[in-house]
Short mmCIF file of C-alpha atoms and ligand atoms in Angstrom, two decimals:
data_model
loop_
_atom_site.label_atom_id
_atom_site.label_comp_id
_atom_site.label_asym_id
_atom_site.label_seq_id
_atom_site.Cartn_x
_atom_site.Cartn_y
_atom_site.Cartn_z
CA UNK D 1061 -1.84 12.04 43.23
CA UNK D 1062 -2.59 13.71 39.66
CA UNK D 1063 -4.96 16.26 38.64
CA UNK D 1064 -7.48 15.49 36.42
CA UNK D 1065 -7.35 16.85 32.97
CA UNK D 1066 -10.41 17.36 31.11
CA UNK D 1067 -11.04 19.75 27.86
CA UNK D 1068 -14.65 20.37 27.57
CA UNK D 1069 -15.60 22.51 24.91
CA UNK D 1070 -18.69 24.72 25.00
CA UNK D 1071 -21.73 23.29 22.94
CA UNK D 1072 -21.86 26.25 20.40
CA UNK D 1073 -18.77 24.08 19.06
CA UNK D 1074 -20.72 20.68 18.19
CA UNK D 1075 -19.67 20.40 14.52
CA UNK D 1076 -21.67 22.04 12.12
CA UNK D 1077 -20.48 19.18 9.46
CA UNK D 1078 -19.37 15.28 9.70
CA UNK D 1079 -16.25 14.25 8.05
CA UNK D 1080 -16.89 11.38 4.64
CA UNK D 1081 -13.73 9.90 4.38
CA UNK D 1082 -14.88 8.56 0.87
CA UNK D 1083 -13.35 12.15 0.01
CA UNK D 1084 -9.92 11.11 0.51
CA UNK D 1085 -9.37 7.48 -0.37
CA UNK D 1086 -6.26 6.82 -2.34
CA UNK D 1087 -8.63 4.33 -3.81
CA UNK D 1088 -12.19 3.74 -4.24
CA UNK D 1089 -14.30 1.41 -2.44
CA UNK D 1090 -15.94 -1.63 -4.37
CA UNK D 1091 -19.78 -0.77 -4.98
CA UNK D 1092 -21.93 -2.82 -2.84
CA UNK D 1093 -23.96 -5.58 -5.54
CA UNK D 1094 -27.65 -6.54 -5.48
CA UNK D 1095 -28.10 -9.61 -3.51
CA UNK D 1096 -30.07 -10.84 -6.20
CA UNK D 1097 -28.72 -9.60 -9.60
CA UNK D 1098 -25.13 -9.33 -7.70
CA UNK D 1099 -24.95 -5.67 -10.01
CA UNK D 1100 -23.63 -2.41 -8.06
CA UNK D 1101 -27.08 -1.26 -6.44
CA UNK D 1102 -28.68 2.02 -6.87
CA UNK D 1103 -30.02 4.44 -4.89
CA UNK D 1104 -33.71 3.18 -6.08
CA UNK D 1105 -32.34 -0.45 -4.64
CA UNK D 1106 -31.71 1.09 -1.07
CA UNK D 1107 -35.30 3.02 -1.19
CA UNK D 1108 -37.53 0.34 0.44
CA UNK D 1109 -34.77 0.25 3.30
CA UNK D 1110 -33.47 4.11 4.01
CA UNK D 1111 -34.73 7.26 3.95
CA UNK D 1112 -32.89 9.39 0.72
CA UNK D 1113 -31.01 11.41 3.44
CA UNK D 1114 -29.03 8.60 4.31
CA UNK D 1115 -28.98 7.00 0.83
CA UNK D 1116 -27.47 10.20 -0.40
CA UNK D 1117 -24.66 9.97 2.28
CA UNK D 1118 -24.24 6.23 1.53
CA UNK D 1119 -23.52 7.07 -1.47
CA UNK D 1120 -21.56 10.80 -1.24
CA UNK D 1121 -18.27 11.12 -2.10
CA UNK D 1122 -18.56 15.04 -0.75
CA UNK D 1123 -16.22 15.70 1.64
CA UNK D 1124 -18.16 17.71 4.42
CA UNK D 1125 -21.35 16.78 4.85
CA UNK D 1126 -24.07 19.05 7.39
CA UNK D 1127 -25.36 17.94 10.75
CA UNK D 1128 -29.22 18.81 10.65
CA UNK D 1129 -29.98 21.47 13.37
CA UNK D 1130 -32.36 19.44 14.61
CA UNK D 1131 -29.90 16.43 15.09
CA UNK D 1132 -27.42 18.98 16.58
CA UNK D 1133 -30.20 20.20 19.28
CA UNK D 1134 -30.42 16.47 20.41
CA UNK D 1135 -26.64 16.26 20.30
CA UNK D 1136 -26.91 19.34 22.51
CA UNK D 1137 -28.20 16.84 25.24
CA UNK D 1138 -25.16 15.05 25.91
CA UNK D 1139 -22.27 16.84 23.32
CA UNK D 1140 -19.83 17.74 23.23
CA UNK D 1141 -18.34 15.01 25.19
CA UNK D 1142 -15.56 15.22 27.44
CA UNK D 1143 -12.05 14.87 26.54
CA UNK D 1144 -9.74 13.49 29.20
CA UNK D 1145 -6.03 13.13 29.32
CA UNK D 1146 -5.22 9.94 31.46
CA UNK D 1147 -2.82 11.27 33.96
CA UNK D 1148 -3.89 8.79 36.76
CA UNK D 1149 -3.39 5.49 34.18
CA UNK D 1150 -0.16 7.18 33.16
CA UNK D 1151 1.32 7.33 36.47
CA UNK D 1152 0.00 3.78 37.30
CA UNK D 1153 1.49 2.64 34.14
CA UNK D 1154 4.77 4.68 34.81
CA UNK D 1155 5.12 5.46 30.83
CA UNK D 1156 6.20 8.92 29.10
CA UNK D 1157 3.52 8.44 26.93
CA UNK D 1158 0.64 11.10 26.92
CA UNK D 1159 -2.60 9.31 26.98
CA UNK D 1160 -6.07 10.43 26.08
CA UNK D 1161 -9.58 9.29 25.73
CA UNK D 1162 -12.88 10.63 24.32
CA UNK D 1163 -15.57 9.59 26.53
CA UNK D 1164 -18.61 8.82 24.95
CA UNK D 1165 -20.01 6.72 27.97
CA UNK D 1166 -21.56 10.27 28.55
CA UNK D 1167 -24.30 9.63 26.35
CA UNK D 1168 -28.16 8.81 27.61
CA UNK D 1169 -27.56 5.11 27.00
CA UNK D 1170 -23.81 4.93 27.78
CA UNK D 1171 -22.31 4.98 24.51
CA UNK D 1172 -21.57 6.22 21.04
CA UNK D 1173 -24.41 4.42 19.17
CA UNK D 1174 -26.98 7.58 19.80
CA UNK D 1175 -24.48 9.56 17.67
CA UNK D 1176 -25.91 8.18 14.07
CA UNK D 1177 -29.33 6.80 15.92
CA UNK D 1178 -30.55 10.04 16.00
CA UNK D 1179 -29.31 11.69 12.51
CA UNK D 1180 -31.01 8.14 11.02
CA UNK D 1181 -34.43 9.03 12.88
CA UNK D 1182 -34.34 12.51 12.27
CA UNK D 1183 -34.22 11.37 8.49
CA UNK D 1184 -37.04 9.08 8.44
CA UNK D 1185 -38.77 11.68 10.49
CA UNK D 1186 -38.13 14.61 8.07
CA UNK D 1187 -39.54 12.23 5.12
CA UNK D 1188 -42.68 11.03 6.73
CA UNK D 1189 -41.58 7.27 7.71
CA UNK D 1190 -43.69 6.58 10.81
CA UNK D 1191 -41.92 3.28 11.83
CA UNK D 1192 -38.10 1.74 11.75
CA UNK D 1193 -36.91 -1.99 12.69
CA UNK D 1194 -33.70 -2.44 13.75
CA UNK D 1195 -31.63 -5.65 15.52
CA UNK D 1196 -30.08 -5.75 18.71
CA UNK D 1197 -27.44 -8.02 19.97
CA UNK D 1198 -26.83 -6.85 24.00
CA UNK D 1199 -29.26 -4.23 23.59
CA UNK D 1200 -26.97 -1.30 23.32
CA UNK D 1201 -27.99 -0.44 19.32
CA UNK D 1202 -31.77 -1.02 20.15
CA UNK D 1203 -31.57 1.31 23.10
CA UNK D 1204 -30.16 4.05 21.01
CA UNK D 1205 -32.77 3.81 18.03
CA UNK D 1206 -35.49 3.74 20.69
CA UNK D 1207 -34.27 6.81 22.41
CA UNK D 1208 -34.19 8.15 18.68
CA UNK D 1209 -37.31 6.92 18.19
CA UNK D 1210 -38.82 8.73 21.37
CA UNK D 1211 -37.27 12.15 20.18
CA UNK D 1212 -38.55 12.53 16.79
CA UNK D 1213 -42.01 10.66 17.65
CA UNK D 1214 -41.31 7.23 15.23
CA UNK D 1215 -42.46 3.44 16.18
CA UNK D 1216 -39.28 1.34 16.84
CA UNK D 1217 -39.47 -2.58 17.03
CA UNK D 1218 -36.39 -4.05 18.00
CA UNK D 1219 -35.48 -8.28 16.92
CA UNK D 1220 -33.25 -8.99 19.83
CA UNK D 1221 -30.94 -11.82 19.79
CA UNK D 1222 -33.03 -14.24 21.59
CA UNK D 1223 -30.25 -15.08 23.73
CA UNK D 1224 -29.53 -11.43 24.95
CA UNK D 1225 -33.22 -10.97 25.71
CA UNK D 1226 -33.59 -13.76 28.02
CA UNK D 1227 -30.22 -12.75 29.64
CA UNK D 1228 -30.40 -8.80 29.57
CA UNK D 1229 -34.57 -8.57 30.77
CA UNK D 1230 -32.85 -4.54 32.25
CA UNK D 1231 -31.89 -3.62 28.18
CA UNK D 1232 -35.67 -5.10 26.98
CA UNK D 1233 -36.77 -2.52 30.16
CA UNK D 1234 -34.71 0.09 28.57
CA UNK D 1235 -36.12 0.05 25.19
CA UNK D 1236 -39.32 -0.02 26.41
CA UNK D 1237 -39.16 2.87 28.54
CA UNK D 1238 -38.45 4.94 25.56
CA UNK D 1239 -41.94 3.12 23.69
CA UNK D 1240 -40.22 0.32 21.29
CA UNK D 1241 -41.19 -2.85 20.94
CA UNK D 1242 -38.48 -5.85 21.48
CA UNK D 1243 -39.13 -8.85 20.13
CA UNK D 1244 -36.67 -11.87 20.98
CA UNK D 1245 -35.31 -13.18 17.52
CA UNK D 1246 -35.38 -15.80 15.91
CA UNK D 1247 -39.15 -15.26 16.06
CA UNK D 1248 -42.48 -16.61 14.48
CA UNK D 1249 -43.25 -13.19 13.12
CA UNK D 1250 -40.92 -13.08 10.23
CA UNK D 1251 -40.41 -16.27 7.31
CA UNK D 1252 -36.74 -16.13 7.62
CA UNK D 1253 -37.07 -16.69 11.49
CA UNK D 1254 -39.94 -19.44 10.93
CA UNK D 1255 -37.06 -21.15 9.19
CA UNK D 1256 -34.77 -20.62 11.47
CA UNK D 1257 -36.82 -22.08 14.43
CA UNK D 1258 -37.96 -25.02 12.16
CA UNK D 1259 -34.49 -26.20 12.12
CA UNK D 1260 -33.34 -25.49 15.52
CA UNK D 1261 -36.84 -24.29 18.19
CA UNK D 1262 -33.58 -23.77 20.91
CA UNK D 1263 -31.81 -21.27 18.48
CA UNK D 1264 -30.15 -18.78 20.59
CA UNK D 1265 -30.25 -16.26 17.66
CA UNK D 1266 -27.27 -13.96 16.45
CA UNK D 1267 -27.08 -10.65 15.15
CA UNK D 1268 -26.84 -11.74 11.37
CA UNK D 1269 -30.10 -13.57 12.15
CA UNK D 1270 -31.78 -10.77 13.76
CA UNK D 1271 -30.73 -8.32 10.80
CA UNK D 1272 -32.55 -10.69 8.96
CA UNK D 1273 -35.81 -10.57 10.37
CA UNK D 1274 -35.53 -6.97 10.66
CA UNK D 1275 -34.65 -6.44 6.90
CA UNK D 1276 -37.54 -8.42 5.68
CA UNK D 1277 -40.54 -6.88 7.88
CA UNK D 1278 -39.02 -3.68 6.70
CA UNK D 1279 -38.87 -4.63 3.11
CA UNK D 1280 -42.44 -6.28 3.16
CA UNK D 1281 -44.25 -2.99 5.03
CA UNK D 1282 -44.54 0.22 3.04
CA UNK D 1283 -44.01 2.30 6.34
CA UNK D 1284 -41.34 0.92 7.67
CA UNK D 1285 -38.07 1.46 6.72
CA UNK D 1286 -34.90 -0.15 8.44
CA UNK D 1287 -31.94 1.34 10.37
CA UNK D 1288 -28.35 -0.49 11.29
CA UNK D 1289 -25.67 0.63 14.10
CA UNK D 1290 -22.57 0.11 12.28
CA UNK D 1291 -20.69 -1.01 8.90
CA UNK D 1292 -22.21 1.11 6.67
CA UNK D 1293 -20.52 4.38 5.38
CA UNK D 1294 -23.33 6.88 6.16
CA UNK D 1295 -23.19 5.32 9.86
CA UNK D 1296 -19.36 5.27 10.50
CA UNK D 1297 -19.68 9.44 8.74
CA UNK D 1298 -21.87 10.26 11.51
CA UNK D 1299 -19.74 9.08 13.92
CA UNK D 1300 -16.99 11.25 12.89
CA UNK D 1301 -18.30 13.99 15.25
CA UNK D 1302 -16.51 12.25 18.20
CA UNK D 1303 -13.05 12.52 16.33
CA UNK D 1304 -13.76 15.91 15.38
CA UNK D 1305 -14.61 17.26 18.33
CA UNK D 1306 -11.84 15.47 19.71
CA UNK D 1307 -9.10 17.35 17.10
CA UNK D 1308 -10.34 20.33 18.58
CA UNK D 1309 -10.17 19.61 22.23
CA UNK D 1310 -6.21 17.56 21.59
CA UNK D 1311 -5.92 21.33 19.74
CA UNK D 1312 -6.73 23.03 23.71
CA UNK D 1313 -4.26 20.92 25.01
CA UNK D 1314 -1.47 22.02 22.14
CA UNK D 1315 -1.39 18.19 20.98
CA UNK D 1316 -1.89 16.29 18.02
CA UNK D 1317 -2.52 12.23 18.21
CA UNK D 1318 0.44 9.76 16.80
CA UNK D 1319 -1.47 6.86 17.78
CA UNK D 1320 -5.43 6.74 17.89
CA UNK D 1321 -7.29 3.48 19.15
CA UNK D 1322 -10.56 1.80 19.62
CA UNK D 1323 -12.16 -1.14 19.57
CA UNK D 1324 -14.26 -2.41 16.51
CA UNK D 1325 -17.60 -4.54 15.87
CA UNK D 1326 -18.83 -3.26 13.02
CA UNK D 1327 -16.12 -0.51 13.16
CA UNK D 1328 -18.46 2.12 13.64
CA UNK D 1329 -16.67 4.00 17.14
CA UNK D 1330 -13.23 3.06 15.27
CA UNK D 1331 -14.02 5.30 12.19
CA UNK D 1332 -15.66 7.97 14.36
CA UNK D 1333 -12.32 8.90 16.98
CA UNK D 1334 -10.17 7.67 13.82
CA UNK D 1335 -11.18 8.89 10.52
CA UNK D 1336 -10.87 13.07 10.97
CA UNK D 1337 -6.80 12.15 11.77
CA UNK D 1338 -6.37 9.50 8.83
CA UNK D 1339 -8.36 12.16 6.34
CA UNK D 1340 -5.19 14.96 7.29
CA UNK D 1341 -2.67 11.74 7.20
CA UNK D 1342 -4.57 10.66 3.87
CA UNK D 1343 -4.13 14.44 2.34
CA UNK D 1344 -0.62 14.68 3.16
CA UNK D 1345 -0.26 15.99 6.31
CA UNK D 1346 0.89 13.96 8.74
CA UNK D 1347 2.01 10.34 9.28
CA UNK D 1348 -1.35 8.32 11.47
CA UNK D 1349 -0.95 5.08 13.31
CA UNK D 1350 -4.34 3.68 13.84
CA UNK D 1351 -4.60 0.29 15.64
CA UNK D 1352 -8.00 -1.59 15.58
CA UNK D 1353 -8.32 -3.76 18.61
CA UNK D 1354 -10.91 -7.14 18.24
CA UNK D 1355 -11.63 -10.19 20.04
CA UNK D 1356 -10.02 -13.07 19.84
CA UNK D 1357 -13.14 -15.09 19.62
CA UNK D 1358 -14.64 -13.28 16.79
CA UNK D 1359 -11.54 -12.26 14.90
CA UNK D 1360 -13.09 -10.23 11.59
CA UNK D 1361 -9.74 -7.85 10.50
CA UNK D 1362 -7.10 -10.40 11.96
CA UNK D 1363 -8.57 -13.73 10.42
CA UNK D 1364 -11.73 -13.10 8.21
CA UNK D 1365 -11.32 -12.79 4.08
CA UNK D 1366 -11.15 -9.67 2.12
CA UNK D 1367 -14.30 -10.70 0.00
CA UNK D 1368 -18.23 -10.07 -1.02
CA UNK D 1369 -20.54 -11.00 1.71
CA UNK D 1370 -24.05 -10.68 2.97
CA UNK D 1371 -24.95 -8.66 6.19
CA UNK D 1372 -26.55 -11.00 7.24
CA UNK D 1373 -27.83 -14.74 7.83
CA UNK D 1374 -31.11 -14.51 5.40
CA UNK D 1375 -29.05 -13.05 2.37
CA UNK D 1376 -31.43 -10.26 2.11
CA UNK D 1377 -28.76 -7.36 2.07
CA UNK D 1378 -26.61 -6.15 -0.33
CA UNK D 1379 -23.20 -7.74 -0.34
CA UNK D 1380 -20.15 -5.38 0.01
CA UNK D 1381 -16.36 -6.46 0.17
CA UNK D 1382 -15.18 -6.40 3.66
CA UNK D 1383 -13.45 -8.66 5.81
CA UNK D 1384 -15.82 -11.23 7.17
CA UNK D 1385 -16.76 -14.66 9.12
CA UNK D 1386 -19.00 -15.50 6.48
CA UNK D 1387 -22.67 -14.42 7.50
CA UNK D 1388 -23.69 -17.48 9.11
CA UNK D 1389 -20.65 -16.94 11.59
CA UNK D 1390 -22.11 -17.38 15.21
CA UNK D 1391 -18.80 -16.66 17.47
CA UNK D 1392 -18.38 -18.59 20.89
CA UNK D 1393 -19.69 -16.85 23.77
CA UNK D 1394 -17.72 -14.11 25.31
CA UNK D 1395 -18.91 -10.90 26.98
CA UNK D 1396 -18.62 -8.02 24.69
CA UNK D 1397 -21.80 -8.36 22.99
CA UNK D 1398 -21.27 -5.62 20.43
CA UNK D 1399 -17.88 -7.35 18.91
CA UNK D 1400 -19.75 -10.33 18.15
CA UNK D 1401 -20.80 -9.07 14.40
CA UNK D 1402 -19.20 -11.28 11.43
CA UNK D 1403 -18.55 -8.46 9.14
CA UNK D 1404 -16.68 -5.10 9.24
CA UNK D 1405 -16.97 -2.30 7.58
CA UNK D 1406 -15.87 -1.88 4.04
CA UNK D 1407 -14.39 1.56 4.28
CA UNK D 1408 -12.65 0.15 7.56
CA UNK D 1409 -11.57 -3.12 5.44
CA UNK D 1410 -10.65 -1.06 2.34
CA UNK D 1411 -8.12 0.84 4.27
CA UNK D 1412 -6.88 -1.78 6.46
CA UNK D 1413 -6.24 -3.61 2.50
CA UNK D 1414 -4.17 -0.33 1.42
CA UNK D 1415 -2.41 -0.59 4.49
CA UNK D 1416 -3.48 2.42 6.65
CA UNK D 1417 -4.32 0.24 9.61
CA UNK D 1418 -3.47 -2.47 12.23
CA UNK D 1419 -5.39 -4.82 13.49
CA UNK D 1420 -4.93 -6.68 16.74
CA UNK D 1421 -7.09 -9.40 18.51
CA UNK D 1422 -7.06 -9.91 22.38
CA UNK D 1423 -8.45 -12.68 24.84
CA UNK D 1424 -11.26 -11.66 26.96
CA UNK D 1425 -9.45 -11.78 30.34
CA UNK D 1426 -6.79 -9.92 29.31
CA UNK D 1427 -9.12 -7.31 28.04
CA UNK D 1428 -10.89 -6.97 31.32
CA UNK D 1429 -7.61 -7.12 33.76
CA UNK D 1430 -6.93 -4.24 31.23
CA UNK D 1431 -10.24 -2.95 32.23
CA UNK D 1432 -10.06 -2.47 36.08
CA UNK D 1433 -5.97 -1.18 35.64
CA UNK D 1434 -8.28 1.64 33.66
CA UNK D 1435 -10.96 1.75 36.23
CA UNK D 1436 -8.88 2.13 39.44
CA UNK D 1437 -6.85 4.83 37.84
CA UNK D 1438 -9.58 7.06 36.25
CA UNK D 1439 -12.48 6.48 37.88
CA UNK D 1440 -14.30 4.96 35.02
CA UNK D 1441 -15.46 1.70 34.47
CA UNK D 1442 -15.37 0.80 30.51
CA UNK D 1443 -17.85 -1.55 28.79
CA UNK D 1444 -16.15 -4.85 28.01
CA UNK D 1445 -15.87 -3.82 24.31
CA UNK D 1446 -13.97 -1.01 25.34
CA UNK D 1447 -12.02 -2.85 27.80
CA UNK D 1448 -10.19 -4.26 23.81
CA UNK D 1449 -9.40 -0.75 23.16
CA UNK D 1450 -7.80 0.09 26.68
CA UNK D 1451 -5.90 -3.22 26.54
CA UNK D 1452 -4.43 -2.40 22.81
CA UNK D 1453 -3.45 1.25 24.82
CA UNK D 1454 -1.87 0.03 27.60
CA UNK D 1455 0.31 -2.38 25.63
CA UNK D 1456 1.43 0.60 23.78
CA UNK D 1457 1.90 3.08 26.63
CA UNK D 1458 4.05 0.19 28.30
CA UNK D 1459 6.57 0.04 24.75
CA UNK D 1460 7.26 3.79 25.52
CA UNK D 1461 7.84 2.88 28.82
CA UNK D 1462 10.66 -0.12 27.97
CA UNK D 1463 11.68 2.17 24.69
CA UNK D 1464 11.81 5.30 26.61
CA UNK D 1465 9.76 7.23 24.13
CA UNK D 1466 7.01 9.32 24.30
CA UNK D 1467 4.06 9.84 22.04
CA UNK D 1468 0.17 11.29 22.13
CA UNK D 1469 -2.26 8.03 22.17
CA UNK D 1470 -6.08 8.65 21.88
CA UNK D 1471 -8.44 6.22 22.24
CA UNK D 1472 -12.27 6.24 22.28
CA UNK D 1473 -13.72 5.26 25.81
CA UNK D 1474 -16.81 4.25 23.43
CA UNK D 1475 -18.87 3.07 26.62
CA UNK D 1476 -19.13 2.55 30.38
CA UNK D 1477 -19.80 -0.67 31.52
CA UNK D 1478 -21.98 0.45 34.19
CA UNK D 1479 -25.18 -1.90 32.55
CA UNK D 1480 -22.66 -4.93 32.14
CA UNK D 1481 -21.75 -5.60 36.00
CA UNK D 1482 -22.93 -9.52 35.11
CA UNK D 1483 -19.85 -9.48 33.45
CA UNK D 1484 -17.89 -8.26 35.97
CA UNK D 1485 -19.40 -10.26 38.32
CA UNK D 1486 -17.99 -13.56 36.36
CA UNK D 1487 -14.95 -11.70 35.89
CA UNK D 1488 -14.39 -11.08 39.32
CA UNK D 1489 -15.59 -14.56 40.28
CA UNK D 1490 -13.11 -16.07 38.56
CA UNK D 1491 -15.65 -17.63 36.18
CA UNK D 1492 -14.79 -16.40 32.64
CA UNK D 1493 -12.26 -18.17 30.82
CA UNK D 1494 -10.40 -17.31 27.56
CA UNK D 1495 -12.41 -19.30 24.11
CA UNK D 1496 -10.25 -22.40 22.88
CA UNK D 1497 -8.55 -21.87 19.54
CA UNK D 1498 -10.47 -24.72 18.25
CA UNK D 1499 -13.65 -23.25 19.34
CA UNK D 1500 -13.22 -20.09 17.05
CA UNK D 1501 -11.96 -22.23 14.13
CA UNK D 1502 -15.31 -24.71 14.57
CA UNK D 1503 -17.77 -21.63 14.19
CA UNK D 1504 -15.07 -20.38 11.22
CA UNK D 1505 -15.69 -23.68 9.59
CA UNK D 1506 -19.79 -23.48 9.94
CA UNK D 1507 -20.35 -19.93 8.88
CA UNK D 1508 -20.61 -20.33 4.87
CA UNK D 1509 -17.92 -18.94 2.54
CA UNK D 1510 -18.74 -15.26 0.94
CA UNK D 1511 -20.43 -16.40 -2.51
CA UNK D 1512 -19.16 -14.07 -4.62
CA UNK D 1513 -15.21 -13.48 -5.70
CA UNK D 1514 -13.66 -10.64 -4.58
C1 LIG J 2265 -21.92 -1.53 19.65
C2 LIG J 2265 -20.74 -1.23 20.45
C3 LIG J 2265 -19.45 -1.47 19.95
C4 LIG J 2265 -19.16 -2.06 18.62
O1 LIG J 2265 -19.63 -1.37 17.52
P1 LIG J 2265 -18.71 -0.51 16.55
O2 LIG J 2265 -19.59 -0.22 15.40
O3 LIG J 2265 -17.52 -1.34 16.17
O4 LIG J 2265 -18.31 0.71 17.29
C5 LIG J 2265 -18.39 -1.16 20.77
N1 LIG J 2265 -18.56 -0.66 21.99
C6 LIG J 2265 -19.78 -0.41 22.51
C7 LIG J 2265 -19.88 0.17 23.88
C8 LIG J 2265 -20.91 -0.69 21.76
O5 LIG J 2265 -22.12 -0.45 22.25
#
């Protein structure tokens, strides 16, 4: 048997900053265009939507950029989270590799998304914005704002894909524990999802449709503003306190990452455990390989264009350049509800462009086979997102193994899968099955081409 190796770090060492990586592109990123004038927006453009705080960050091109106290007392709750080396999946795996994970399943709701839920209701708090709406696809996002929402005192309603809240009732029980509202979208209470039933009543819904509804109650109310999980820059920055907390535990163990890993949706727990390495790779330092790992059913960095799109079905947000399904992409179903987004994020898809990142897509059963190897050895079952990013490290760990070469892999364990055991159920039943090519190219042909050039 192995030990278990853990750094923990005491919680006087929470960062006092997050890391913009906007500091140290080679390149800058494309401004993101008025969905109606199709100009680069301005900070005034954002206003009905975010609080200045975040527009500011949106925005910032500063390289350090300070973690409220009052967001790191609620960090205090749960960070900083563990560091693990794998010793246990090493030995099962036989491989010279050195494998480690940041485990952010630590958090209240299981997962990284608290990490920028609270800094984004701590800013509508500070500025006097009673009330944010938000989407959800499996509930994980919606659970976080709400918990943000129940620490700084703010009114949260949720648009839940409509298929998610008839199939998750224990995330809708979640979110209202903490006092938000969930509504299942498409719903009657916005136009855009009035539309959206009028065409199809039996609409199961999608994120891009959700965002939609969300966006326009937000727009049309003067005290409610609007908060997303993932894509945008000031969201992936505050993630970035996972992979700099993680620098300094790798730093305990006298290591330094060759390889870092995760999984990626909107490519917000990607940027987090991977953009502190890339910044010292990106100022000279070092030489990074950073491997995104997606589904094969909704296939954004592997198979989506390079191009100006909406984030989301109405064609209410701004359009950035990213890599995308087109915004009316509604993937296949397959059980990692928080890959299922049609965009990615354009600092992710900007650097992936300039070549400072690999993408790789998976099937789902080969993701969760990876996910029980994982489970069995370290005592941790992952959320079948994160089951992508374990697969993409055990492929690697297993070329040291045939190679005979070593090397320092981190990945971010962004979640436990401890709220998706339906999953595992049908996993373990024998009644999942990988997604037909031709399904993933039908939904590619339906989702509407990016409407401007890129
Ligand atoms: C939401 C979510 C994701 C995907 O979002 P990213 O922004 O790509 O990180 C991945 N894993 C878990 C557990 C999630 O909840």
């Amino acid at each position: 048997m192995s030990e278990t190796v853990k750094y923990v770090l005491d919680e006087a060492r929470i960062p006092r900053t997050w890391y913009n990586i906007n500091a140290d592109l080679p390149a800058p990123l494309a401004p993101a265009l008025h969905p109606a004038t199709k100009e680069p927006v301005s900070p005034a453009d954002l206003a009905p939507l975010f609080p200045q705080g975040v527009i500011e960050q949106e925005l910032s091109t500063e390289r350090s950029i300070e973690i409220p106290e009052p967001v790191r007392d609620v960090y205090r709750q749960w960070r900083p989270s563990p560091l693990y080396r794998a010793r246990r999946l090493e030995q099962a795996l036989d491989t010279p590799a050195r494998i480690y994970y940041k485990y952010e399943g630590v958090s209240p709701v299981g997962s990284h998304k608290p990490n920028t839920a609270i800094p984004q209701a701590f800013y509508n708090y500070a500025e006097g914005v009673p009330r944010i709406t938000t989407e959800t696809g499996a509930g994980q996002w919606g659970s976080s704002l709400a918990l943000a929402g129940a620490m700084f005192g703010l009114d949260i309603e949720v648009y839940m894909v409509g298929i998610s809240y008839r199939q998750k009732p224990y995330r809708r029980a979640f979110m209202e524990s903490f006092g938000a509202g969930c509504i299942a979208s498409p719903s009657e209470r916005t136009a855009f999802g009035r539309s959206v039933l009028a065409e199809d009543p039996d609409s199961a819904g999608s994120l891009g449709i959700a965002i939609g509804e969300a966006v326009e109650e937000a727009v049309q109310r003067a005290d409610t503003h609007y908060a997303l999980g993932s894509v945008l820059n000031h969201v992936l920055l505050h993630q970035t306190v996972t992979g700099l907390e993680a620098k300094e535990q790798l730093a305990m163990a006298d290591d330094y990452p060759d390889t870092v890993i995760a999984c990626t949706g909107g490519g917000s727990n990607f940027a987090g455990i991977v953009f502190p390495f890339l910044g010292d790779a990106l100022r000279g330092g070092s030489d990074l390989e950073a491997i995104a790992v997606e589904p094969l059913a909704c296939p954004t960095l592997t198979r989506g264009c390079f191009a100006y799109d909406y984030g989301d079905s109405a064609q209410l947000t701004p359009l950035t350049k990213m890599h995308t399904l087109g915004s009316g992409f509604v993937p296949p179903g397959f059980h990692a509800g928080g890959l299922r987004y049609h965009g990615m994020a354009p600092q992710i898809s900007h650097l992936r462009a300039l070549g400072y990142l690999e993408a790789r897509a998976y099937e789902q059963l080969e993701c969760f086979a990876a996910g029980l190897r994982f489970a069995q050895a370290e005592g941790i079952i992952p959320a079948p997102e994160a089951n992508h990013a374990v697969k993409g490290v055990i492929d690697e760990a297993l070329a040291c193994r045939e190679h005979g070469t070593s090397k320092a892999i981190l990945f971010n364990l962004c979640g436990h899968g401890n709220f998706d055991m339906q999953a595992y159920t049908d996993y373990l039943a024998g009644n999942l099955s990988d997604l037909a090519g031709s399904e993933v190219e039908a939904a590619m042909a339906l989702s509407g081409l990016p409407s401007v050039a890129g």
